[in-house]
């Protein structure tokens, strides 16, 4: 068993696809026409990080209640967690792409972390490994 999809409510499909694919580096897995439960046209849009099993369904808001949820799906808490192998590279690339970070990078017992906002305003943790410990240098006699 595995978690296949989570949904993020967005204002429009194409800007959300652009953010997740071109800014974060996710893959566009599906983008096909579909219908709402009452027969109106919509799209089935799924993105996911490379090599991941779990994807994100980008769900365009439909109605006042869903519009109000854009950017507040987790009541202001961090609700999404993007784990990367190279924290510094990802942080630098995302900052250059104008991703809005709401905290500076910091080190926690579980790794490096900085909070950023997605295109809808939802809070995400960018997570990376603790990294290599500082190298201890010695003089020729093996003393520090």
Tab-separated table of N, CA and C in Angstrom:
chain	number	residue	atom	x	y	z
A	1	UNK	N	0.843	-1.156	0.000
A	1	UNK	CA	0.000	0.000	0.000
A	1	UNK	C	0.898	1.231	0.000
A	2	UNK	N	0.466	2.280	-0.683
A	2	UNK	CA	1.172	3.562	-0.649
A	2	UNK	C	0.186	4.689	-0.930
A	3	UNK	N	0.576	5.871	-0.515
A	3	UNK	CA	-0.229	7.063	-0.772
A	3	UNK	C	0.033	7.488	-2.209
A	4	UNK	N	-0.987	7.431	-3.059
A	4	UNK	CA	-0.797	7.713	-4.479
A	4	UNK	C	-0.845	9.196	-4.805
A	5	UNK	N	-1.852	9.908	-4.297
A	5	UNK	CA	-2.032	11.316	-4.625
A	5	UNK	C	-2.474	12.109	-3.404
A	6	UNK	N	-2.096	13.371	-3.400
A	6	UNK	CA	-2.714	14.360	-2.528
A	6	UNK	C	-3.184	15.473	-3.452
A	7	UNK	N	-4.165	16.227	-3.034
A	7	UNK	CA	-4.683	17.322	-3.865
A	7	UNK	C	-4.279	18.657	-3.262
A	8	UNK	N	-3.897	19.567	-4.138
A	8	UNK	CA	-3.669	20.955	-3.758
A	8	UNK	C	-4.617	21.797	-4.601
A	9	UNK	N	-5.420	22.601	-3.929
A	9	UNK	CA	-6.366	23.472	-4.623
A	9	UNK	C	-5.605	24.693	-5.132
A	10	UNK	N	-5.733	24.973	-6.421
A	10	UNK	CA	-5.036	26.084	-7.063
A	10	UNK	C	-6.040	26.962	-7.806
A	11	UNK	N	-5.622	28.182	-8.109
A	11	UNK	CA	-6.508	29.103	-8.829
A	11	UNK	C	-6.668	28.705	-10.292
A	12	UNK	N	-5.562	28.350	-10.944
A	12	UNK	CA	-5.572	27.980	-12.363
A	12	UNK	C	-4.555	26.878	-12.601
A	13	UNK	N	-4.806	26.053	-13.590
A	13	UNK	CA	-3.934	24.922	-13.874
A	13	UNK	C	-2.548	25.340	-14.384
A	14	UNK	N	-2.499	26.125	-15.447
A	14	UNK	CA	-1.227	26.374	-16.130
A	14	UNK	C	-0.174	27.064	-15.268
A	15	UNK	N	-0.502	28.100	-14.503
A	15	UNK	CA	0.523	28.674	-13.620
A	15	UNK	C	0.996	27.675	-12.554
A	16	UNK	N	0.092	26.821	-12.076
A	16	UNK	CA	0.473	25.817	-11.083
A	16	UNK	C	1.397	24.772	-11.707
A	17	UNK	N	1.080	24.335	-12.911
A	17	UNK	CA	1.965	23.399	-13.618
A	17	UNK	C	3.334	24.028	-13.799
A	18	UNK	N	3.370	25.277	-14.244
A	18	UNK	CA	4.638	25.974	-14.453
A	18	UNK	C	5.461	26.016	-13.163
A	19	UNK	N	4.819	26.341	-12.046
A	19	UNK	CA	5.528	26.418	-10.771
A	19	UNK	C	6.108	25.065	-10.386
A	20	UNK	N	5.284	24.035	-10.392
A	20	UNK	CA	5.754	22.731	-9.925
A	20	UNK	C	6.751	22.095	-10.886
A	21	UNK	N	6.553	22.248	-12.178
A	21	UNK	CA	7.433	21.610	-13.158
A	21	UNK	C	8.686	22.456	-13.413
A	22	UNK	N	8.515	23.703	-13.765
A	22	UNK	CA	9.670	24.512	-14.166
A	22	UNK	C	10.422	25.131	-12.999
A	23	UNK	N	9.736	25.409	-11.895
A	23	UNK	CA	10.406	26.022	-10.748
A	23	UNK	C	10.921	24.974	-9.768
A	24	UNK	N	10.060	24.016	-9.402
A	24	UNK	CA	10.486	23.007	-8.429
A	24	UNK	C	11.153	21.792	-9.061
A	25	UNK	N	10.952	21.574	-10.350
A	25	UNK	CA	11.593	20.439	-11.018
A	25	UNK	C	10.799	19.151	-10.970
A	26	UNK	N	9.486	19.231	-10.701
A	26	UNK	CA	8.637	18.053	-10.705
A	26	UNK	C	8.405	17.616	-12.156
A	27	UNK	N	7.878	16.420	-12.304
A	27	UNK	CA	7.475	15.907	-13.615
A	27	UNK	C	5.969	16.100	-13.788
A	28	UNK	N	5.553	16.441	-14.997
A	28	UNK	CA	4.128	16.474	-15.331
A	28	UNK	C	3.754	15.051	-15.731
A	29	UNK	N	2.949	14.389	-14.912
A	29	UNK	CA	2.606	12.993	-15.115
A	29	UNK	C	1.351	12.856	-15.979
A	30	UNK	N	0.351	13.692	-15.700
A	30	UNK	CA	-0.904	13.653	-16.446
A	30	UNK	C	-1.459	15.056	-16.587
A	31	UNK	N	-2.050	15.330	-17.715
A	31	UNK	CA	-2.806	16.556	-17.958
A	31	UNK	C	-3.830	16.220	-19.029
A	32	UNK	N	-4.994	15.758	-18.576
A	32	UNK	CA	-6.014	15.285	-19.504
A	32	UNK	C	-7.360	15.938	-19.185
A	33	UNK	N	-8.188	16.114	-20.211
A	33	UNK	CA	-9.530	16.654	-19.973
A	33	UNK	C	-10.333	15.705	-19.100
A	34	UNK	N	-11.195	16.267	-18.283
A	34	UNK	CA	-12.048	15.479	-17.394
A	34	UNK	C	-13.341	16.273	-17.182
A	35	UNK	N	-14.210	15.735	-16.356
A	35	UNK	CA	-15.473	16.403	-16.060
A	35	UNK	C	-15.696	16.426	-14.555
A	36	UNK	N	-16.322	17.496	-14.081
A	36	UNK	CA	-16.727	17.556	-12.678
A	36	UNK	C	-17.853	16.556	-12.457
A	37	UNK	N	-18.226	16.358	-11.204
A	37	UNK	CA	-19.320	15.420	-10.893
A	37	UNK	C	-20.633	15.810	-11.555
A	38	UNK	N	-20.794	17.117	-11.815
A	38	UNK	CA	-22.038	17.542	-12.471
A	38	UNK	C	-21.861	17.809	-13.967
A	39	UNK	N	-20.754	17.321	-14.550
A	39	UNK	CA	-20.587	17.340	-15.995
A	39	UNK	C	-19.877	18.532	-16.603
A	40	UNK	N	-19.360	19.448	-15.794
A	40	UNK	CA	-18.634	20.593	-16.340
A	40	UNK	C	-17.180	20.210	-16.638
A	41	UNK	N	-16.573	20.841	-17.636
A	41	UNK	CA	-15.197	20.486	-17.981
A	41	UNK	C	-14.190	20.916	-16.910
A	42	UNK	N	-13.198	20.084	-16.732
A	42	UNK	CA	-12.047	20.372	-15.880
A	42	UNK	C	-10.875	19.587	-16.449
A	43	UNK	N	-9.745	19.644	-15.785
A	43	UNK	CA	-8.575	18.863	-16.195
A	43	UNK	C	-8.118	18.000	-15.023
A	44	UNK	N	-7.575	16.850	-15.340
A	44	UNK	CA	-6.941	15.968	-14.364
A	44	UNK	C	-5.446	16.181	-14.531
A	45	UNK	N	-4.851	16.928	-13.585
A	45	UNK	CA	-3.443	17.323	-13.691
A	45	UNK	C	-2.687	16.760	-12.499
A	46	UNK	N	-1.686	15.934	-12.786
A	46	UNK	CA	-0.876	15.319	-11.739
A	46	UNK	C	0.592	15.642	-12.002
A	47	UNK	N	1.269	16.104	-10.960
A	47	UNK	CA	2.718	16.333	-10.984
A	47	UNK	C	3.334	15.538	-9.836
A	48	UNK	N	4.634	15.247	-9.949
A	48	UNK	CA	5.318	14.581	-8.839
A	48	UNK	C	6.823	14.772	-8.980
A	49	UNK	N	7.525	14.716	-7.854
A	49	UNK	CA	8.978	14.801	-7.923
A	49	UNK	C	9.534	13.629	-8.734
A	50	UNK	N	10.663	13.808	-9.396
A	50	UNK	CA	11.254	12.703	-10.156
A	50	UNK	C	11.459	11.471	-9.271
A	51	UNK	N	11.103	10.312	-9.792
A	51	UNK	CA	11.289	9.009	-9.149
A	51	UNK	C	10.390	8.788	-7.939
A	52	UNK	N	9.470	9.696	-7.648
A	52	UNK	CA	8.573	9.531	-6.499
A	52	UNK	C	7.354	8.710	-6.902
A	53	UNK	N	6.741	8.055	-5.930
A	53	UNK	CA	5.486	7.351	-6.179
A	53	UNK	C	4.290	8.261	-5.953
A	54	UNK	N	4.350	9.088	-4.925
A	54	UNK	CA	3.219	9.938	-4.583
A	54	UNK	C	3.209	11.191	-5.451
A	55	UNK	N	2.065	11.491	-6.026
A	55	UNK	CA	1.915	12.670	-6.860
A	55	UNK	C	0.988	13.681	-6.224
A	56	UNK	N	0.937	14.848	-6.848
A	56	UNK	CA	0.056	15.920	-6.411
A	56	UNK	C	-0.961	16.171	-7.516
A	57	UNK	N	-2.231	16.082	-7.155
A	57	UNK	CA	-3.306	16.448	-8.068
A	57	UNK	C	-3.511	17.945	-7.928
A	58	UNK	N	-3.288	18.682	-9.000
A	58	UNK	CA	-3.523	20.125	-9.006
A	58	UNK	C	-4.993	20.331	-9.354
A	59	UNK	N	-5.765	20.686	-8.351
A	59	UNK	CA	-7.219	20.789	-8.487
A	59	UNK	C	-7.622	22.255	-8.544
A	60	UNK	N	-8.123	22.685	-9.698
A	60	UNK	CA	-8.581	24.073	-9.820
A	60	UNK	C	-9.804	24.290	-8.931
A	61	UNK	N	-9.762	25.378	-8.170
A	61	UNK	CA	-10.859	25.700	-7.256
A	61	UNK	C	-12.169	25.815	-8.026
A	62	UNK	N	-13.212	25.265	-7.438
A	62	UNK	CA	-14.533	25.275	-8.031
A	62	UNK	C	-15.513	25.751	-6.964
A	63	UNK	N	-15.845	27.023	-7.005
A	63	UNK	CA	-16.801	27.564	-6.054
A	63	UNK	C	-16.135	28.357	-4.944
A	64	UNK	N	-16.959	29.083	-4.204
A	64	UNK	CA	-16.483	30.013	-3.174
A	64	UNK	C	-15.710	29.297	-2.073
A	65	UNK	N	-16.210	28.171	-1.621
A	65	UNK	CA	-15.536	27.449	-0.525
A	65	UNK	C	-14.131	27.004	-0.934
A	66	UNK	N	-13.998	26.476	-2.132
A	66	UNK	CA	-12.685	26.024	-2.589
A	66	UNK	C	-11.769	27.208	-2.865
A	67	UNK	N	-12.298	28.288	-3.401
A	67	UNK	CA	-11.474	29.486	-3.603
A	67	UNK	C	-10.898	29.984	-2.277
A	68	UNK	N	-11.701	29.909	-1.223
A	68	UNK	CA	-11.238	30.357	0.091
A	68	UNK	C	-10.136	29.462	0.652
A	69	UNK	N	-10.059	28.216	0.190
A	69	UNK	CA	-9.048	27.271	0.697
A	69	UNK	C	-7.693	27.428	0.012
A	70	UNK	N	-7.641	28.155	-1.097
A	70	UNK	CA	-6.365	28.304	-1.808
A	70	UNK	C	-5.356	28.940	-0.865
A	71	UNK	N	-4.240	28.247	-0.692
A	71	UNK	CA	-3.162	28.748	0.147
A	71	UNK	C	-3.354	28.530	1.629
A	72	UNK	N	-4.474	27.958	2.020
A	72	UNK	CA	-4.741	27.753	3.446
A	72	UNK	C	-5.248	26.338	3.698
A	73	UNK	N	-4.792	25.411	2.917
A	73	UNK	CA	-5.282	24.044	3.030
A	73	UNK	C	-4.914	23.389	4.347
A	74	UNK	N	-3.881	23.870	5.003
A	74	UNK	CA	-3.458	23.277	6.272
A	74	UNK	C	-3.526	24.307	7.398
A	75	UNK	N	-4.434	25.262	7.257
A	75	UNK	CA	-4.699	26.261	8.298
A	75	UNK	C	-3.445	27.019	8.727
A	76	UNK	N	-2.590	27.346	7.763
A	76	UNK	CA	-1.404	28.144	8.040
A	76	UNK	C	-0.189	27.360	8.513
A	77	UNK	N	-0.334	26.079	8.705
A	77	UNK	CA	0.798	25.237	9.126
A	77	UNK	C	1.550	24.745	7.904
A	78	UNK	N	2.780	24.325	8.118
A	78	UNK	CA	3.485	23.598	7.060
A	78	UNK	C	2.749	22.281	6.887
A	79	UNK	N	2.342	22.017	5.660
A	79	UNK	CA	1.581	20.804	5.407
A	79	UNK	C	2.183	19.910	4.347
A	80	UNK	N	3.268	20.377	3.726
A	80	UNK	CA	3.891	19.623	2.643
A	80	UNK	C	5.401	19.641	2.874
A	81	UNK	N	6.071	18.554	2.518
A	81	UNK	CA	7.474	18.387	2.866
A	81	UNK	C	8.218	17.848	1.651
A	82	UNK	N	9.147	18.646	1.142
A	82	UNK	CA	9.920	18.270	-0.037
A	82	UNK	C	11.331	17.929	0.402
A	83	UNK	N	11.687	16.640	0.348
A	83	UNK	CA	13.009	16.154	0.742
A	83	UNK	C	13.910	16.167	-0.490
A	84	UNK	N	15.090	16.769	-0.353
A	84	UNK	CA	16.079	16.829	-1.440
A	84	UNK	C	17.396	16.259	-0.933
A	85	UNK	N	18.216	15.772	-1.856
A	85	UNK	CA	19.528	15.236	-1.501
A	85	UNK	C	20.539	16.343	-1.224
A	86	UNK	N	20.437	17.434	-1.987
A	86	UNK	CA	21.399	18.539	-1.851
A	86	UNK	C	20.631	19.810	-1.485
A	87	UNK	N	20.542	20.080	-0.194
A	87	UNK	CA	19.763	21.208	0.301
A	87	UNK	C	20.272	22.525	-0.268
A	88	UNK	N	21.584	22.755	-0.210
A	88	UNK	CA	22.136	24.035	-0.666
A	88	UNK	C	21.848	24.280	-2.139
A	89	UNK	N	21.984	23.259	-2.963
A	89	UNK	CA	21.706	23.409	-4.398
A	89	UNK	C	20.241	23.743	-4.619
A	90	UNK	N	19.348	23.011	-3.952
A	90	UNK	CA	17.911	23.238	-4.131
A	90	UNK	C	17.523	24.628	-3.636
A	91	UNK	N	18.033	25.015	-2.481
A	91	UNK	CA	17.704	26.330	-1.926
A	91	UNK	C	18.191	27.439	-2.858
A	92	UNK	N	19.414	27.321	-3.356
A	92	UNK	CA	19.968	28.326	-4.267
A	92	UNK	C	19.162	28.398	-5.557
A	93	UNK	N	18.823	27.236	-6.131
A	93	UNK	CA	18.057	27.187	-7.387
A	93	UNK	C	16.666	27.779	-7.182
A	94	UNK	N	16.021	27.436	-6.084
A	94	UNK	CA	14.671	27.921	-5.832
A	94	UNK	C	14.669	29.418	-5.534
A	95	UNK	N	15.656	29.891	-4.801
A	95	UNK	CA	15.762	31.320	-4.518
A	95	UNK	C	15.963	32.098	-5.813
A	96	UNK	N	16.828	31.581	-6.693
A	96	UNK	CA	17.063	32.232	-7.988
A	96	UNK	C	15.790	32.254	-8.830
A	97	UNK	N	14.931	31.252	-8.652
A	97	UNK	CA	13.664	31.181	-9.392
A	97	UNK	C	12.556	31.986	-8.723
A	98	UNK	N	12.917	32.765	-7.687
A	98	UNK	CA	11.979	33.658	-6.993
A	98	UNK	C	10.939	32.938	-6.142
A	99	UNK	N	11.260	31.705	-5.702
A	99	UNK	CA	10.390	31.036	-4.741
A	99	UNK	C	10.480	31.833	-3.442
A	100	UNK	N	9.328	32.070	-2.813
A	100	UNK	CA	9.301	32.856	-1.585
A	100	UNK	C	9.569	31.968	-0.375
A	101	UNK	N	10.704	32.195	0.267
A	101	UNK	CA	11.035	31.509	1.514
A	101	UNK	C	10.607	32.413	2.661
A	102	UNK	N	9.908	31.841	3.630
A	102	UNK	CA	9.426	32.627	4.767
A	102	UNK	C	10.275	32.409	6.010
A	103	UNK	N	11.243	31.498	5.926
A	103	UNK	CA	12.247	31.331	6.982
A	103	UNK	C	13.603	31.163	6.325
A	104	UNK	N	14.621	31.495	7.054
A	104	UNK	CA	15.987	31.243	6.612
A	104	UNK	C	16.310	29.764	6.860
A	105	UNK	N	17.257	29.203	6.108
A	105	UNK	CA	17.660	27.819	6.377
A	105	UNK	C	18.181	27.686	7.808
A	106	UNK	N	17.843	26.558	8.401
A	106	UNK	CA	18.321	26.272	9.753
A	106	UNK	C	18.589	24.768	9.856
A	107	UNK	N	19.285	24.403	10.904
A	107	UNK	CA	19.597	23.000	11.144
A	107	UNK	C	18.766	22.499	12.319
A	108	UNK	N	18.095	21.394	12.093
A	108	UNK	CA	17.307	20.720	13.119
A	108	UNK	C	17.870	19.309	13.277
A	109	UNK	N	17.478	18.589	14.318
A	109	UNK	CA	17.988	17.223	14.493
A	109	UNK	C	17.716	16.310	13.292
A	110	UNK	N	16.651	16.582	12.541
A	110	UNK	CA	16.278	15.759	11.395
A	110	UNK	C	16.882	16.239	10.075
A	111	UNK	N	17.606	17.374	10.087
A	111	UNK	CA	18.250	17.843	8.860
A	111	UNK	C	18.146	19.344	8.681
A	112	UNK	N	18.535	19.797	7.514
A	112	UNK	CA	18.423	21.211	7.152
A	112	UNK	C	16.996	21.478	6.708
A	113	UNK	N	16.492	22.696	7.011
A	113	UNK	CA	15.106	23.004	6.687
A	113	UNK	C	14.948	24.500	6.450
A	114	UNK	N	14.077	24.840	5.517
A	114	UNK	CA	13.623	26.208	5.294
A	114	UNK	C	12.186	26.111	4.789
A	115	UNK	N	11.344	27.034	5.225
A	115	UNK	CA	9.931	27.024	4.847
A	115	UNK	C	9.734	27.931	3.631
A	116	UNK	N	9.031	27.394	2.611
A	116	UNK	CA	8.710	28.195	1.427
A	116	UNK	C	7.230	28.083	1.116
A	117	UNK	N	6.769	29.001	0.259
A	117	UNK	CA	5.375	29.016	-0.177
A	117	UNK	C	5.274	28.503	-1.607
A	118	UNK	N	4.259	27.679	-1.858
A	118	UNK	CA	4.009	27.268	-3.238
A	118	UNK	C	3.212	28.364	-3.952
A	119	UNK	N	2.850	28.131	-5.182
A	119	UNK	CA	2.159	29.148	-5.983
A	119	UNK	C	0.810	29.534	-5.384
A	120	UNK	N	0.214	28.640	-4.606
A	120	UNK	CA	-1.077	28.932	-3.990
A	120	UNK	C	-0.941	29.586	-2.625
A	121	UNK	N	0.274	29.598	-2.078
A	121	UNK	CA	0.497	30.180	-0.759
A	121	UNK	C	0.568	29.162	0.366
A	122	UNK	N	0.530	27.867	0.038
A	122	UNK	CA	0.677	26.822	1.047
A	122	UNK	C	2.119	26.756	1.522
A	123	UNK	N	2.299	26.435	2.797
A	123	UNK	CA	3.637	26.336	3.391
A	123	UNK	C	4.206	24.933	3.206
A	124	UNK	N	5.464	24.909	2.766
A	124	UNK	CA	6.219	23.674	2.561
A	124	UNK	C	7.524	23.760	3.339
A	125	UNK	N	8.003	22.617	3.823
A	125	UNK	CA	9.374	22.506	4.305
A	125	UNK	C	10.233	21.984	3.173
A	126	UNK	N	11.313	22.700	2.870
A	126	UNK	CA	12.380	22.152	2.043
A	126	UNK	C	13.309	21.464	3.023
A	127	UNK	N	13.494	20.167	2.879
A	127	UNK	CA	14.271	19.376	3.820
A	127	UNK	C	15.477	18.752	3.138
A	128	UNK	N	16.609	18.801	3.813
A	128	UNK	CA	17.810	18.156	3.312
A	128	UNK	C	18.567	17.479	4.435
A	129	UNK	N	19.535	16.667	4.077
A	129	UNK	CA	20.320	15.978	5.102
A	129	UNK	C	21.146	16.963	5.921
A	130	UNK	N	21.595	16.500	7.065
A	130	UNK	CA	22.431	17.337	7.926
A	130	UNK	C	23.720	17.731	7.228
A	131	UNK	N	24.183	16.930	6.290
A	131	UNK	CA	25.418	17.253	5.581
A	131	UNK	C	26.612	16.621	6.248
A	132	UNK	N	27.754	16.905	5.690
A	132	UNK	CA	28.982	16.333	6.213
A	132	UNK	C	29.437	17.112	7.430
A	133	UNK	N	29.961	16.422	8.438
A	133	UNK	CA	30.516	17.153	9.571
A	133	UNK	C	31.754	17.912	9.143
A	134	UNK	N	32.083	19.004	9.831
A	134	UNK	CA	33.276	19.760	9.471
A	134	UNK	C	34.509	18.878	9.548
A	135	UNK	N	35.408	19.107	8.619
A	135	UNK	CA	36.653	18.346	8.587
A	135	UNK	C	37.610	18.880	9.645
A	136	UNK	N	38.232	17.982	10.393
A	136	UNK	CA	39.239	18.367	11.378
A	136	UNK	C	40.575	18.271	10.694
A	137	UNK	N	41.307	19.391	10.737
A	137	UNK	CA	42.650	19.389	10.133
A	137	UNK	C	43.688	19.146	11.205
A	138	UNK	N	44.762	18.547	10.820
A	138	UNK	CA	45.860	18.272	11.740
A	138	UNK	C	47.147	18.797	11.154
A	139	UNK	N	48.112	19.039	12.020
A	139	UNK	CA	49.441	19.384	11.500
A	139	UNK	C	50.173	18.099	11.183
A	140	UNK	N	51.377	18.197	10.736
A	140	UNK	CA	52.153	17.046	10.321
A	140	UNK	C	52.316	15.996	11.411
A	141	UNK	N	52.219	16.362	12.679
A	141	UNK	CA	52.408	15.418	13.770
A	141	UNK	C	51.102	14.742	14.157
A	142	UNK	N	50.048	15.041	13.434
A	142	UNK	CA	48.754	14.423	13.732
A	142	UNK	C	48.022	15.134	14.870
A	143	UNK	N	48.468	16.321	15.274
A	143	UNK	CA	47.805	17.067	16.339
A	143	UNK	C	46.860	18.071	15.741
A	144	UNK	N	45.810	18.347	16.454
A	144	UNK	CA	44.860	19.359	15.985
A	144	UNK	C	45.393	20.738	16.232
